Amino acid sequence: MRMRKAVFPVAGLGTRFLPATKASAKEMLPVVDKPLIQYAVQEAISAGAEELIFVTGRSKNSIMDHFDKAYELEAELAARNKTKLLETVQEILPPGITCIFIRQAEALGLGHAVLCAWPAVGDEDFSVILADDLIDGKLRPCLAQMQRVYQEYGTSVIACERVAMDDISSYGVVETQPVAPGLGEIRRIVEKPKKEDAPSNLAVVGRYILTPRIFKLLERTPRGANGEIQLTDAISAMIQEQTVLAYEFEGTRYDCGSKLGYLKANVEYGLKHPELATEFREYIAGMSQHLNAAGPGGKK
Ligand code: UTP
């Protein structure tokens, strides 16, 4: 079983990052030196995706340009003998990978964005990656971990993570029946529940492997939480008909849709970056000493 198609919903308004996202896409924000969407694309390709389907909105042309060939830039880099940089630019999209761009005219929600991808996905199982959830997989990328589960069970798989109950109302939350360690069949799924109504602390994060049945269900999903067509609501209908697994991935997720999560990602990826690691580590160590000396609240 192969999953050839990956969908990237990138049509959200990114209001939490205004004004940075006023005229450009949240998914183009860089973590150190690569935009979030490039990490997401690399993860999809590592899990076997060959066709990348971007659901875009206004001000998202930069995403299209990023994955397009940049003839002038490449010629300029070649003329200046900047071979390493030329390779970096050429490696953005490996050979044999195709991109499709679909416009979501109105930001009616994640569910609606996924529905917009239907003509390009057709009748195949596919994956969905939300680029603002940057996941550093422990041994292998998160989607590749999920791909293994999908190979074994042949059903939809959704990435999940235990979160603090104080944060639970920002997530889709699942109640599961255990299947194996870190794997459960979803019995109930609710979008953004109040803390007291949450069925567990197991939250859905931005990676999904779905069967095409989801499209028919999305078509008849009314607006839900925040007045948006929620993917969670269609998944709730799907669990009545098909097995949907919740998989607790191994690795660390950075919520790059929030400013704090984005800053944390930049620090962690900076500390691992081959060109920056040593100097940046020294800088952070010096800064920690300074902060410790200053004591709580920054006062001496
Ligand atoms: P978010 O819930 O993070 O919304 O969307 P957002 O608009 O991007 O950001 P904020 O909350 O206003 O700051 C989760 C994912 O779903 C996509 C987003 O691009 C993001 O990848 N999305 C959301 C769409 O593609 N279309 C939509 O209508 C809504």
mmCIF file of C-alpha atoms and ligand atoms in Angstrom:
data_model
loop_
_atom_site.group_PDB
_atom_site.id
_atom_site.type_symbol
_atom_site.label_atom_id
_atom_site.label_comp_id
_atom_site.label_asym_id
_atom_site.label_seq_id
_atom_site.Cartn_x
_atom_site.Cartn_y
_atom_site.Cartn_z
ATOM 1 C CA MET A 1 0.000 0.000 0.000
ATOM 2 C CA ARG A 2 1.451 3.330 -1.024
ATOM 3 C CA MET A 3 0.362 6.818 -0.296
ATOM 4 C CA ARG A 4 1.371 8.902 -3.270
ATOM 5 C CA LYS A 5 -0.420 12.120 -2.484
ATOM 6 C CA ALA A 6 0.105 14.617 0.311
ATOM 7 C CA VAL A 7 -2.146 17.606 0.955
ATOM 8 C CA PHE A 8 -0.847 20.824 2.542
ATOM 9 C CA PRO A 9 -3.619 23.162 3.661
ATOM 10 C CA VAL A 10 -1.934 26.572 3.640
ATOM 11 C CA ALA A 11 -4.908 28.875 3.231
ATOM 12 C CA GLY A 12 -5.400 29.889 6.870
ATOM 13 C CA LEU A 13 -5.270 33.552 7.800
ATOM 14 C CA GLY A 14 -2.513 33.086 10.393
ATOM 15 C CA THR A 15 -4.005 35.771 12.618
ATOM 16 C CA ARG A 16 -1.831 34.798 15.601
ATOM 17 C CA PHE A 17 1.192 35.919 13.634
ATOM 18 C CA LEU A 18 -0.035 39.291 12.438
ATOM 19 C CA PRO A 19 1.437 41.578 11.252
ATOM 20 C CA ALA A 20 4.061 39.122 9.890
ATOM 21 C CA THR A 21 1.306 37.235 8.029
ATOM 22 C CA LYS A 22 -0.493 40.247 6.591
ATOM 23 C CA ALA A 23 1.021 39.908 3.125
ATOM 24 C CA SER A 24 2.822 36.584 3.262
ATOM 25 C CA ALA A 25 2.013 33.043 4.292
ATOM 26 C CA LYS A 26 2.551 31.756 7.831
ATOM 27 C CA GLU A 27 4.000 28.600 6.270
ATOM 28 C CA MET A 28 6.825 30.664 4.715
ATOM 29 C CA LEU A 29 8.120 31.733 8.134
ATOM 30 C CA PRO A 30 11.641 30.295 8.373
ATOM 31 C CA VAL A 31 12.897 28.076 11.153
ATOM 32 C CA VAL A 32 16.583 28.998 11.031
ATOM 33 C CA ASP A 33 16.999 28.970 7.229
ATOM 34 C CA LYS A 34 14.143 26.914 5.802
ATOM 35 C CA PRO A 35 10.482 27.882 5.606
ATOM 36 C CA LEU A 36 8.046 25.737 7.588
ATOM 37 C CA ILE A 37 6.455 24.440 4.399
ATOM 38 C CA GLN A 38 9.787 23.033 3.216
ATOM 39 C CA TYR A 39 10.156 20.930 6.375
ATOM 40 C CA ALA A 40 6.604 19.645 5.786
ATOM 41 C CA VAL A 41 7.309 18.820 2.132
ATOM 42 C CA GLN A 42 10.512 16.961 3.043
ATOM 43 C CA GLU A 43 8.600 14.949 5.631
ATOM 44 C CA ALA A 44 5.957 13.978 3.062
ATOM 45 C CA ILE A 45 8.589 12.963 0.521
ATOM 46 C CA SER A 46 10.397 10.887 3.152
ATOM 47 C CA ALA A 47 7.141 8.971 3.637
ATOM 48 C CA GLY A 48 6.878 8.264 -0.097
ATOM 49 C CA ALA A 49 4.740 11.158 -1.390
ATOM 50 C CA GLU A 50 5.216 11.966 -5.070
ATOM 51 C CA GLU A 51 2.389 14.421 -5.653
ATOM 52 C CA LEU A 52 2.154 17.474 -3.416
ATOM 53 C CA ILE A 53 -1.182 19.256 -3.312
ATOM 54 C CA PHE A 54 -1.163 22.738 -1.800
ATOM 55 C CA VAL A 55 -4.483 24.307 -0.854
ATOM 56 C CA THR A 56 -3.677 27.977 -0.942
ATOM 57 C CA GLY A 57 -5.431 31.252 -0.239
ATOM 58 C CA ARG A 58 -4.669 34.927 -0.716
ATOM 59 C CA SER A 59 -1.061 36.075 -0.308
ATOM 60 C CA LYS A 60 0.300 32.576 -0.804
ATOM 61 C CA ASN A 61 2.129 33.132 -4.098
ATOM 62 C CA SER A 62 5.435 32.924 -2.277
ATOM 63 C CA ILE A 63 4.733 29.232 -1.589
ATOM 64 C CA MET A 64 4.218 28.584 -5.295
ATOM 65 C CA ASP A 65 7.387 30.527 -6.112
ATOM 66 C CA HIS A 66 9.370 28.660 -3.470
ATOM 67 C CA PHE A 67 8.721 25.306 -5.153
ATOM 68 C CA ASP A 68 9.113 26.660 -8.691
ATOM 69 C CA LYS A 69 12.388 26.695 -10.606
ATOM 70 C CA ALA A 70 14.221 30.009 -10.114
ATOM 71 C CA TYR A 71 16.151 30.279 -13.413
ATOM 72 C CA GLU A 72 17.630 33.743 -12.815
ATOM 73 C CA LEU A 73 18.731 32.994 -9.255
ATOM 74 C CA GLU A 74 20.280 29.675 -10.297
ATOM 75 C CA ALA A 75 22.123 31.267 -13.221
ATOM 76 C CA GLU A 76 23.430 34.013 -10.929
ATOM 77 C CA LEU A 77 24.624 31.544 -8.285
ATOM 78 C CA ALA A 78 26.294 29.408 -10.986
ATOM 79 C CA ALA A 79 28.023 32.483 -12.469
ATOM 80 C CA ARG A 80 29.388 33.393 -9.026
ATOM 81 C CA ASN A 81 30.553 29.799 -8.378
ATOM 82 C CA LYS A 82 28.303 29.529 -5.332
ATOM 83 C CA THR A 83 27.968 25.773 -5.826
ATOM 84 C CA LYS A 84 26.759 24.899 -2.320
ATOM 85 C CA LEU A 85 24.025 27.535 -2.389
ATOM 86 C CA LEU A 86 23.032 26.467 -5.892
ATOM 87 C CA GLU A 87 22.602 22.892 -4.633
ATOM 88 C CA THR A 88 20.563 24.128 -1.673
ATOM 89 C CA VAL A 89 18.180 25.905 -4.039
ATOM 90 C CA GLN A 90 17.990 22.987 -6.484
ATOM 91 C CA GLU A 91 17.325 20.450 -3.738
ATOM 92 C CA ILE A 92 14.136 22.187 -2.589
ATOM 93 C CA LEU A 93 12.125 19.907 -4.842
ATOM 94 C CA PRO A 94 13.714 16.564 -5.811
ATOM 95 C CA PRO A 95 13.210 15.236 -9.362
ATOM 96 C CA GLY A 96 10.031 13.252 -9.978
ATOM 97 C CA ILE A 97 7.951 15.198 -7.460
ATOM 98 C CA THR A 98 5.015 17.180 -8.828
ATOM 99 C CA CYS A 99 3.150 20.089 -7.253
ATOM 100 C CA ILE A 100 -0.500 21.019 -7.650
ATOM 101 C CA PHE A 101 -1.928 24.281 -6.339
ATOM 102 C CA ILE A 102 -5.628 24.648 -5.550
ATOM 103 C CA ARG A 103 -7.239 27.831 -4.354
ATOM 104 C CA GLN A 104 -9.498 27.880 -1.299
ATOM 105 C CA ALA A 105 -11.428 31.031 -2.124
ATOM 106 C CA GLU A 106 -12.563 31.629 1.463
ATOM 107 C CA ALA A 107 -10.908 30.429 4.669
ATOM 108 C CA LEU A 108 -13.892 28.329 5.782
ATOM 109 C CA GLY A 109 -11.824 25.998 7.950
ATOM 110 C CA LEU A 110 -9.399 23.094 7.768
ATOM 111 C CA GLY A 111 -12.144 20.628 6.795
ATOM 112 C CA HIS A 112 -13.135 22.832 3.886
ATOM 113 C CA ALA A 113 -9.488 23.205 2.825
ATOM 114 C CA VAL A 114 -9.103 19.405 2.718
ATOM 115 C CA LEU A 115 -12.343 19.121 0.731
ATOM 116 C CA CYS A 116 -10.895 21.541 -1.829
ATOM 117 C CA ALA A 117 -8.154 18.968 -2.520
ATOM 118 C CA TRP A 118 -10.654 16.262 -3.561
ATOM 119 C CA PRO A 119 -10.362 16.770 -7.369
ATOM 120 C CA ALA A 120 -6.577 16.316 -7.107
ATOM 121 C CA VAL A 121 -6.614 13.404 -4.639
ATOM 122 C CA GLY A 122 -9.442 11.431 -6.269
ATOM 123 C CA ASP A 123 -10.199 7.984 -4.902
ATOM 124 C CA GLU A 124 -6.902 7.270 -3.104
ATOM 125 C CA ASP A 125 -5.722 7.195 0.483
ATOM 126 C CA PHE A 126 -3.695 10.344 1.153
ATOM 127 C CA SER A 127 -1.919 12.286 3.849
ATOM 128 C CA VAL A 128 -2.509 15.769 5.247
ATOM 129 C CA ILE A 129 0.295 17.793 6.806
ATOM 130 C CA LEU A 130 -0.170 21.057 8.666
ATOM 131 C CA ALA A 131 3.153 22.804 8.214
ATOM 132 C CA ASP A 132 2.759 24.970 11.303
ATOM 133 C CA ASP A 133 3.071 21.826 13.446
ATOM 134 C CA LEU A 134 6.796 21.255 13.004
ATOM 135 C CA ILE A 135 7.667 17.753 14.224
ATOM 136 C CA ASP A 136 11.171 16.565 14.948
ATOM 137 C CA GLY A 137 10.671 12.778 14.725
ATOM 138 C CA LYS A 138 12.914 10.778 17.013
ATOM 139 C CA LEU A 139 14.209 8.011 14.747
ATOM 140 C CA ARG A 140 12.212 8.830 11.639
ATOM 141 C CA PRO A 141 9.915 11.648 10.525
ATOM 142 C CA CYS A 142 6.410 11.595 12.019
ATOM 143 C CA LEU A 143 4.626 10.836 8.735
ATOM 144 C CA ALA A 144 7.018 7.952 8.015
ATOM 145 C CA GLN A 145 6.185 6.532 11.476
ATOM 146 C CA MET A 146 2.478 6.825 10.649
ATOM 147 C CA GLN A 147 3.058 5.244 7.241
ATOM 148 C CA ARG A 148 4.302 2.091 9.038
ATOM 149 C CA VAL A 149 1.107 1.943 11.093
ATOM 150 C CA TYR A 150 -0.925 2.466 7.925
ATOM 151 C CA GLN A 151 0.961 -0.371 6.179
ATOM 152 C CA GLU A 152 0.182 -2.713 9.047
ATOM 153 C CA TYR A 153 -3.480 -1.845 9.686
ATOM 154 C CA GLY A 154 -4.592 -0.446 6.305
ATOM 155 C CA THR A 155 -6.798 2.247 7.844
ATOM 156 C CA SER A 156 -6.797 5.975 8.575
ATOM 157 C CA VAL A 157 -4.166 7.065 11.099
ATOM 158 C CA ILE A 158 -4.096 10.360 12.975
ATOM 159 C CA ALA A 159 -1.092 11.700 14.883
ATOM 160 C CA CYS A 160 -1.778 12.484 18.528
ATOM 161 C CA GLU A 161 0.066 13.828 21.516
ATOM 162 C CA ARG A 162 -0.628 14.098 25.264
ATOM 163 C CA VAL A 163 -1.023 17.772 26.176
ATOM 164 C CA ALA A 164 -1.545 19.697 29.421
ATOM 165 C CA MET A 165 -5.240 19.844 30.375
ATOM 166 C CA ASP A 166 -4.965 23.644 30.600
ATOM 167 C CA ASP A 167 -4.249 23.711 26.848
ATOM 168 C CA ILE A 168 -6.788 21.068 25.830
ATOM 169 C CA SER A 169 -9.419 23.479 24.525
ATOM 170 C CA SER A 170 -7.102 24.488 21.648
ATOM 171 C CA TYR A 171 -7.170 20.977 20.140
ATOM 172 C CA GLY A 172 -9.252 18.193 18.667
ATOM 173 C CA VAL A 173 -9.335 15.584 21.445
ATOM 174 C CA VAL A 174 -9.856 11.811 21.197
ATOM 175 C CA GLU A 175 -11.064 8.994 23.365
ATOM 176 C CA THR A 176 -9.524 5.690 22.333
ATOM 177 C CA GLN A 177 -9.685 1.949 22.817
ATOM 178 C CA PRO A 178 -6.090 0.619 23.138
ATOM 179 C CA VAL A 179 -4.810 -1.472 20.210
ATOM 180 C CA ALA A 180 -1.061 -1.550 20.917
ATOM 181 C CA PRO A 181 1.351 0.632 22.907
ATOM 182 C CA GLY A 182 0.905 4.200 21.669
ATOM 183 C CA LEU A 183 -1.910 3.153 19.342
ATOM 184 C CA GLY A 184 -5.660 3.232 19.906
ATOM 185 C CA GLU A 185 -8.881 3.063 17.933
ATOM 186 C CA ILE A 186 -10.751 6.351 18.120
ATOM 187 C CA ARG A 187 -14.142 5.976 19.833
ATOM 188 C CA ARG A 188 -14.909 9.677 20.132
ATOM 189 C CA ILE A 189 -13.374 12.871 18.810
ATOM 190 C CA VAL A 190 -14.341 16.433 19.720
ATOM 191 C CA GLU A 191 -13.002 19.771 18.502
ATOM 192 C CA LYS A 192 -11.828 22.338 21.057
ATOM 193 C CA PRO A 193 -13.734 20.961 24.084
ATOM 194 C CA LYS A 194 -13.894 22.828 27.373
ATOM 195 C CA LYS A 195 -11.435 21.388 29.879
ATOM 196 C CA GLU A 196 -14.258 19.778 31.866
ATOM 197 C CA ASP A 197 -15.796 18.177 28.742
ATOM 198 C CA ALA A 198 -12.552 16.814 27.236
ATOM 199 C CA PRO A 199 -12.669 13.018 26.874
ATOM 200 C CA SER A 200 -8.906 12.698 27.573
ATOM 201 C CA ASN A 201 -5.645 14.643 27.292
ATOM 202 C CA LEU A 202 -4.843 13.007 23.933
ATOM 203 C CA ALA A 203 -4.848 15.785 21.335
ATOM 204 C CA VAL A 204 -4.828 15.576 17.550
ATOM 205 C CA VAL A 205 -1.819 17.233 15.902
ATOM 206 C CA GLY A 206 -1.205 18.202 12.291
ATOM 207 C CA ARG A 207 -0.584 14.853 10.562
ATOM 208 C CA TYR A 208 -3.304 12.646 9.104
ATOM 209 C CA ILE A 209 -3.484 9.627 6.826
ATOM 210 C CA LEU A 210 -7.030 9.420 5.516
ATOM 211 C CA THR A 211 -9.152 7.299 3.211
ATOM 212 C CA PRO A 212 -11.044 9.191 0.469
ATOM 213 C CA ARG A 213 -14.308 8.491 2.315
ATOM 214 C CA ILE A 214 -13.515 11.660 4.263
ATOM 215 C CA PHE A 215 -14.448 13.813 1.240
ATOM 216 C CA LYS A 216 -18.062 12.580 1.100
ATOM 217 C CA LEU A 217 -18.340 13.157 4.836
ATOM 218 C CA LEU A 218 -16.798 16.635 4.597
ATOM 219 C CA GLU A 219 -19.322 17.538 1.915
ATOM 220 C CA ARG A 220 -22.124 17.136 4.411
ATOM 221 C CA THR A 221 -20.300 18.556 7.453
ATOM 222 C CA PRO A 222 -21.934 21.783 8.679
ATOM 223 C CA ARG A 223 -19.939 24.614 10.211
ATOM 224 C CA GLY A 224 -18.819 23.703 13.711
ATOM 225 C CA ALA A 225 -16.445 25.245 16.287
ATOM 226 C CA ASN A 226 -15.444 28.848 15.393
ATOM 227 C CA GLY A 227 -18.012 28.778 12.555
ATOM 228 C CA GLU A 228 -15.579 26.711 10.435
ATOM 229 C CA ILE A 229 -15.985 23.399 8.633
ATOM 230 C CA GLN A 230 -13.943 21.199 10.944
ATOM 231 C CA LEU A 231 -11.977 18.169 9.784
ATOM 232 C CA THR A 232 -12.565 16.778 13.288
ATOM 233 C CA ASP A 233 -16.338 16.700 12.717
ATOM 234 C CA ALA A 234 -15.945 14.684 9.500
ATOM 235 C CA ILE A 235 -13.581 12.286 11.299
ATOM 236 C CA SER A 236 -16.230 11.950 14.006
ATOM 237 C CA ALA A 237 -18.653 10.763 11.302
ATOM 238 C CA MET A 238 -15.985 8.498 9.778
ATOM 239 C CA ILE A 239 -15.408 6.526 13.001
ATOM 240 C CA GLN A 240 -19.042 5.336 12.746
ATOM 241 C CA GLU A 241 -18.138 3.605 9.461
ATOM 242 C CA GLN A 242 -14.407 2.820 9.473
ATOM 243 C CA THR A 243 -11.572 2.209 11.902
ATOM 244 C CA VAL A 244 -9.546 5.347 12.563
ATOM 245 C CA LEU A 245 -6.398 4.960 14.629
ATOM 246 C CA ALA A 246 -4.817 7.514 16.957
ATOM 247 C CA TYR A 247 -1.041 7.173 16.918
ATOM 248 C CA GLU A 248 1.188 8.743 19.583
ATOM 249 C CA PHE A 249 4.230 9.657 17.517
ATOM 250 C CA GLU A 250 7.780 9.603 18.827
ATOM 251 C CA GLY A 251 9.455 12.986 18.734
ATOM 252 C CA THR A 252 8.914 16.610 19.618
ATOM 253 C CA ARG A 253 6.308 18.916 18.157
ATOM 254 C CA TYR A 254 6.700 22.667 17.951
ATOM 255 C CA ASP A 255 3.484 24.612 17.530
ATOM 256 C CA CYS A 256 4.850 27.143 15.069
ATOM 257 C CA GLY A 257 1.391 28.672 14.647
ATOM 258 C CA SER A 258 2.043 30.280 18.043
ATOM 259 C CA LYS A 259 4.829 32.772 18.699
ATOM 260 C CA LEU A 260 6.250 30.875 21.670
ATOM 261 C CA GLY A 261 6.307 27.534 19.838
ATOM 262 C CA TYR A 262 7.949 29.209 16.849
ATOM 263 C CA LEU A 263 10.676 30.748 19.017
ATOM 264 C CA LYS A 264 11.338 27.390 20.700
ATOM 265 C CA ALA A 265 11.667 25.702 17.289
ATOM 266 C CA ASN A 266 14.208 28.273 16.149
ATOM 267 C CA VAL A 267 16.308 27.771 19.268
ATOM 268 C CA GLU A 268 16.214 23.952 19.074
ATOM 269 C CA TYR A 269 16.890 23.791 15.330
ATOM 270 C CA GLY A 270 19.578 26.474 15.685
ATOM 271 C CA LEU A 271 21.328 24.323 18.291
ATOM 272 C CA LYS A 272 21.391 21.429 15.783
ATOM 273 C CA HIS A 273 22.282 23.419 12.684
ATOM 274 C CA PRO A 274 25.620 22.244 11.199
ATOM 275 C CA GLU A 275 26.885 25.783 10.517
ATOM 276 C CA LEU A 276 25.599 27.446 13.674
ATOM 277 C CA ALA A 277 25.501 24.825 16.428
ATOM 278 C CA THR A 278 28.819 25.625 18.147
ATOM 279 C CA GLU A 279 28.535 29.401 18.214
ATOM 280 C CA PHE A 280 24.847 29.394 18.991
ATOM 281 C CA ARG A 281 25.324 26.927 21.870
ATOM 282 C CA GLU A 282 27.937 29.270 23.365
ATOM 283 C CA TYR A 283 25.589 32.199 22.998
ATOM 284 C CA ILE A 284 22.690 30.329 24.664
ATOM 285 C CA ALA A 285 24.954 29.096 27.478
ATOM 286 C CA GLY A 286 26.104 32.671 28.138
ATOM 287 C CA MET A 287 22.558 33.874 28.073
ATOM 288 C CA SER A 288 21.394 31.181 30.529
ATOM 289 C CA GLN A 289 24.135 32.227 32.957
ATOM 290 C CA HIS A 290 23.032 35.818 32.627
ATOM 291 C CA LEU A 291 19.364 34.892 33.182
ATOM 292 C CA ASN A 292 20.175 32.660 36.165
ATOM 293 C CA ALA A 293 22.247 35.434 37.738
ATOM 294 C CA ALA A 294 19.360 37.853 37.230
ATOM 295 C CA GLY A 295 17.027 35.482 39.101
ATOM 296 C CA PRO A 296 13.230 35.116 38.685
ATOM 297 C CA GLY A 297 11.617 38.013 36.830
ATOM 298 C CA GLY A 298 15.016 39.232 35.663
ATOM 299 C CA LYS A 299 15.778 41.132 38.926
ATOM 300 C CA LYS A 300 19.157 40.923 40.678
HETATM 301 P P1 UTP B 1 -5.108 27.272 12.113
HETATM 302 O O1 UTP B 1 -6.156 26.768 13.012
HETATM 303 O O2 UTP B 1 -3.723 27.359 12.633
HETATM 304 O O3 UTP B 1 -5.580 28.672 11.552
HETATM 305 O O4 UTP B 1 -5.133 26.353 10.826
HETATM 306 P P2 UTP B 1 -4.759 29.786 10.815
HETATM 307 O O5 UTP B 1 -5.734 30.680 10.138
HETATM 308 O O6 UTP B 1 -3.702 29.202 9.928
HETATM 309 O O7 UTP B 1 -3.992 30.562 12.001
HETATM 310 P P3 UTP B 1 -4.560 31.490 13.170
HETATM 311 O O8 UTP B 1 -5.219 30.561 14.165
HETATM 312 O O9 UTP B 1 -5.517 32.496 12.594
HETATM 313 O O10 UTP B 1 -3.331 32.134 13.722
HETATM 314 C C1 UTP B 1 -4.539 25.065 10.814
HETATM 315 C C2 UTP B 1 -4.100 24.750 9.417
HETATM 316 O O11 UTP B 1 -5.203 24.727 8.522
HETATM 317 C C3 UTP B 1 -4.996 25.631 7.445
HETATM 318 C C4 UTP B 1 -3.958 26.616 7.939
HETATM 319 O O12 UTP B 1 -3.228 27.178 6.859
HETATM 320 C C5 UTP B 1 -3.101 25.758 8.857
HETATM 321 O O13 UTP B 1 -2.139 25.023 8.131
HETATM 322 N N1 UTP B 1 -6.285 26.245 7.100
HETATM 323 C C6 UTP B 1 -7.096 26.728 8.092
HETATM 324 C C7 UTP B 1 -6.664 26.344 5.786
HETATM 325 O O14 UTP B 1 -5.938 25.923 4.866
HETATM 326 N N2 UTP B 1 -7.872 26.911 5.487
HETATM 327 C C8 UTP B 1 -8.702 27.375 6.451
HETATM 328 O O15 UTP B 1 -9.796 27.872 6.102
HETATM 329 C C9 UTP B 1 -8.297 27.293 7.774
#
